[in-house]
CSV table of C-alpha atoms (C1' of nucleotides) in Angstrom, one decimal:
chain,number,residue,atom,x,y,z
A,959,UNK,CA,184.5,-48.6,118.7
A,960,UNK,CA,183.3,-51.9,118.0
A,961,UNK,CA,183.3,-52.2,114.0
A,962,UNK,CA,186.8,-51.0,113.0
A,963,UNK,CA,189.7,-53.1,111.0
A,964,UNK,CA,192.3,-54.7,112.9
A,965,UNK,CA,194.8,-53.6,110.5
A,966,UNK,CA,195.3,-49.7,110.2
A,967,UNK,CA,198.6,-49.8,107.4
A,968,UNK,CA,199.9,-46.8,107.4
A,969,UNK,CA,201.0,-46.2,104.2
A,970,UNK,CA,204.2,-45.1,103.1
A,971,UNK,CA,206.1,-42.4,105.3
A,972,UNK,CA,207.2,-41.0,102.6
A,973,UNK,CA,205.4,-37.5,103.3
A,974,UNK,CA,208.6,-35.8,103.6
A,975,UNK,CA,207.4,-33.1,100.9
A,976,UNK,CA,207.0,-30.2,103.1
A,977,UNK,CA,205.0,-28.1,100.7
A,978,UNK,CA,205.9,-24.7,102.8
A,979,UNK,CA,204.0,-24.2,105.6
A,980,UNK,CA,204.2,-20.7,104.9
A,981,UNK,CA,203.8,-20.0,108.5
A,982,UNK,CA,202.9,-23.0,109.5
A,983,UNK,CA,199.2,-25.3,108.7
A,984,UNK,CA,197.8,-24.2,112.2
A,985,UNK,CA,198.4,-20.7,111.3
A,986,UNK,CA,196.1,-21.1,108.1
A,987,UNK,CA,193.6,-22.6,109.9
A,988,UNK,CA,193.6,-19.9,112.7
A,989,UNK,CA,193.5,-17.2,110.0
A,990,UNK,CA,190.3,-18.5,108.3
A,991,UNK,CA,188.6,-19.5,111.7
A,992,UNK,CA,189.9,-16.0,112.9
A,993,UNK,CA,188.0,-14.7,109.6
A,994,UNK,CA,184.5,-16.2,111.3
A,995,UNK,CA,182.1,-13.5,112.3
A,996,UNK,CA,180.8,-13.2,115.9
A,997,UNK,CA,177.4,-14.8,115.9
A,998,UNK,CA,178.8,-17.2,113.1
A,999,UNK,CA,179.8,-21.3,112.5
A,1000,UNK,CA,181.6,-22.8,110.2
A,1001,UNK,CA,182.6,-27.0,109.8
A,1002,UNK,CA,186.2,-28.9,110.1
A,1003,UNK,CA,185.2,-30.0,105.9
A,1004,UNK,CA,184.6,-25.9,105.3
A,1005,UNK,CA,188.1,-24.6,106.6
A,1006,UNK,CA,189.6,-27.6,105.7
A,1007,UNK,CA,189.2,-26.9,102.3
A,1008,UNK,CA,189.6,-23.0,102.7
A,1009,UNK,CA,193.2,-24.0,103.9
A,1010,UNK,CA,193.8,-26.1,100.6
A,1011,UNK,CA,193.4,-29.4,102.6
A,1012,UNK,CA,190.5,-31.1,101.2
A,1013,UNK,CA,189.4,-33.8,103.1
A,1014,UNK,CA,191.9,-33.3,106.4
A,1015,UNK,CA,189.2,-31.9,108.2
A,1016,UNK,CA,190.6,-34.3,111.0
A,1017,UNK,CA,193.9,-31.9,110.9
A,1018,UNK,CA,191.8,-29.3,111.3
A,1019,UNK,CA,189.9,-30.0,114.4
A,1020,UNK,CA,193.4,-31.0,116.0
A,1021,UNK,CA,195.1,-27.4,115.1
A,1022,UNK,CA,192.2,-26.3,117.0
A,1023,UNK,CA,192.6,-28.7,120.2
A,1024,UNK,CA,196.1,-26.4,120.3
A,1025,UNK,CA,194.0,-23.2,119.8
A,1026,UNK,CA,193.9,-22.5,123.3
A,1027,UNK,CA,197.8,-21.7,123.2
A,1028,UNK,CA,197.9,-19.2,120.3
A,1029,UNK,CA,198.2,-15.7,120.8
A,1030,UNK,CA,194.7,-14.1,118.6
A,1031,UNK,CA,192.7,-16.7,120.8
A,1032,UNK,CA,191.0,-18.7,117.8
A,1033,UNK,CA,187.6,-18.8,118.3
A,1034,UNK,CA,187.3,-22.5,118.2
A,1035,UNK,CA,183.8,-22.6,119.7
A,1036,UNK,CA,182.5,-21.4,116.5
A,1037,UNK,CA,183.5,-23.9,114.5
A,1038,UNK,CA,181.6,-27.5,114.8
A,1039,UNK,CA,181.5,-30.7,112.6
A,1040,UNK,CA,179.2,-31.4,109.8
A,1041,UNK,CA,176.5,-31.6,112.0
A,1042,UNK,CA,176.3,-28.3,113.7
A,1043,UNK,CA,177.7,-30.5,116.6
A,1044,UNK,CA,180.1,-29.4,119.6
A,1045,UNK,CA,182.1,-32.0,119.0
A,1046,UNK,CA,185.1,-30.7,120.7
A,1047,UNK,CA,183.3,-29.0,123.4
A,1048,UNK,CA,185.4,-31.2,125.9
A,1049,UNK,CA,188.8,-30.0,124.9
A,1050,UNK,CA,187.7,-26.4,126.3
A,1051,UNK,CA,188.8,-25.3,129.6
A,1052,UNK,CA,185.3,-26.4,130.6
A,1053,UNK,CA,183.0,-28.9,128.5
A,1054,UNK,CA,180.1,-26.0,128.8
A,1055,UNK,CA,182.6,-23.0,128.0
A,1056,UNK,CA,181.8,-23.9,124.1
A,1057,UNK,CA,178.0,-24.2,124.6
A,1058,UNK,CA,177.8,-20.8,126.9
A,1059,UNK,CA,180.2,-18.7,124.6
A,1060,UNK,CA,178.6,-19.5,121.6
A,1061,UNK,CA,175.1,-18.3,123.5
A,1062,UNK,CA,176.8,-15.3,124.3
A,1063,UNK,CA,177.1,-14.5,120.6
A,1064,UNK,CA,173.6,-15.2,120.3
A,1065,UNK,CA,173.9,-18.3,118.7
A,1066,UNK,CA,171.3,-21.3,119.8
A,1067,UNK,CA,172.5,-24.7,121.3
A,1068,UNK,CA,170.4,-27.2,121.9
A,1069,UNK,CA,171.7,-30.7,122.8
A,1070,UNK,CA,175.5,-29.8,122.1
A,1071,UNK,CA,174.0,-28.8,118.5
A,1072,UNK,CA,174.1,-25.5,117.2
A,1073,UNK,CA,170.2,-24.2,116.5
A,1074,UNK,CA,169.7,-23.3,112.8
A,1075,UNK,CA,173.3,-24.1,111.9
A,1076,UNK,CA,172.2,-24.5,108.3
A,1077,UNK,CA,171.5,-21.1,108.7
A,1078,UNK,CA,174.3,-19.6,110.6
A,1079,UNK,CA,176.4,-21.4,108.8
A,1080,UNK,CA,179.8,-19.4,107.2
A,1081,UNK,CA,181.2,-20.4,104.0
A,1082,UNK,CA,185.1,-19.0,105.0
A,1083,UNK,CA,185.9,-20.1,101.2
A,1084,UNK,CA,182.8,-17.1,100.5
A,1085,UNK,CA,184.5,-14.8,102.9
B,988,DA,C1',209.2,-48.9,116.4
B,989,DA,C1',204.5,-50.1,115.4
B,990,DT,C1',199.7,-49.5,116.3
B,991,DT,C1',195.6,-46.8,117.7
B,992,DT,C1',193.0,-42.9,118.2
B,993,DG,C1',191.3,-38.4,116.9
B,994,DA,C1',187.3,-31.4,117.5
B,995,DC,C1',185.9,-35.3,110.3
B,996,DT,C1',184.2,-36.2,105.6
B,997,DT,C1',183.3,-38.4,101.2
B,998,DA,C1',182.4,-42.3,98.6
B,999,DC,C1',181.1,-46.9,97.7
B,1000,DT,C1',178.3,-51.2,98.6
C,1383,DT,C1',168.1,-45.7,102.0
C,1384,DA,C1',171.3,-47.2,105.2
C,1385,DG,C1',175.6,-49.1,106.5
C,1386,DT,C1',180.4,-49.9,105.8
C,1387,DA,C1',185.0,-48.7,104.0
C,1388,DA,C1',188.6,-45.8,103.2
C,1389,DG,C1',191.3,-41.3,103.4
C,1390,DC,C1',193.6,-37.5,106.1
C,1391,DC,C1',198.2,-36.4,108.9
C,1392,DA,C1',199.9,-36.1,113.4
C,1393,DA,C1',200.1,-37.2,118.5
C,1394,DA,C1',199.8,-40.4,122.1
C,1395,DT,C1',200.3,-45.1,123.9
DNA sequence: AATTTGACTTACT
DNA sequence: TAGTAAGCCAAAT
């Protein structure tokens, strides 16, 4: 980071709503991840908002760095940012396991980028 | 207890 | 068209 403010201000703590988790936020985002077909990708933005959570995609992408210790093992390696980039390829076990399990799915990485992601692409909202 | 960072994205300048 | 700013909510320092 170079160009960032100095001063975060947090705004007010006041986010004591609570609006039921109804199971809990990580469990909606495993559901629609789970909901991902083999051979698929989706983005942070994409499930994000398929949770109800427009614009948290950041909470998304951390549910997912606690993937690995959920039972239905949430196929986090399919989902990438914006981009088509493995952007959390180092929170695997190993910073290739994303890259090699995607390949064995078929799908194409090239550079830590997923190859016609455009294409492969899956709208979970579409699901 | 306060500040910064983080598997991101959208919007404004 | 490109760059900067802000917004998200929680964990880690």
């Amino acid at each position: 980071m170079s160009t960032f403010p100095k001063k975060k201000k947090k705004t007010t703590p006041d986010a004591s709503e609570t609006p039921k988790d109804e199971g809990g936020f990580f469990e909606a985002v495993y559901r629609v991840v789970r909901h991902v077909p083999r051979g698929r990708v989706t983005s942070f933005g994409a499930v994000a908002e398929a949770t109800g959570v427009r614009g948290s995609a950041r909470m998304v992408g951390w549910a997912l760095s606690m993937s690995g210790s959920v039972t239905p093992a949430v196929p986090a390696h399919r989902v990438v940012n914006r981009f088509g980039v493995l952007s959390g390829r180092r929170h695997f076990a190993t910073p290739t396991l994303m890259q090699e399990l995607l390949e064995q799915e078929g799908v194409k990485v090239k550079d830590d980028t997923v190859v016609d992601f455009k294409k492969l692409f899956w709208n979970p909202a579409a699901g």
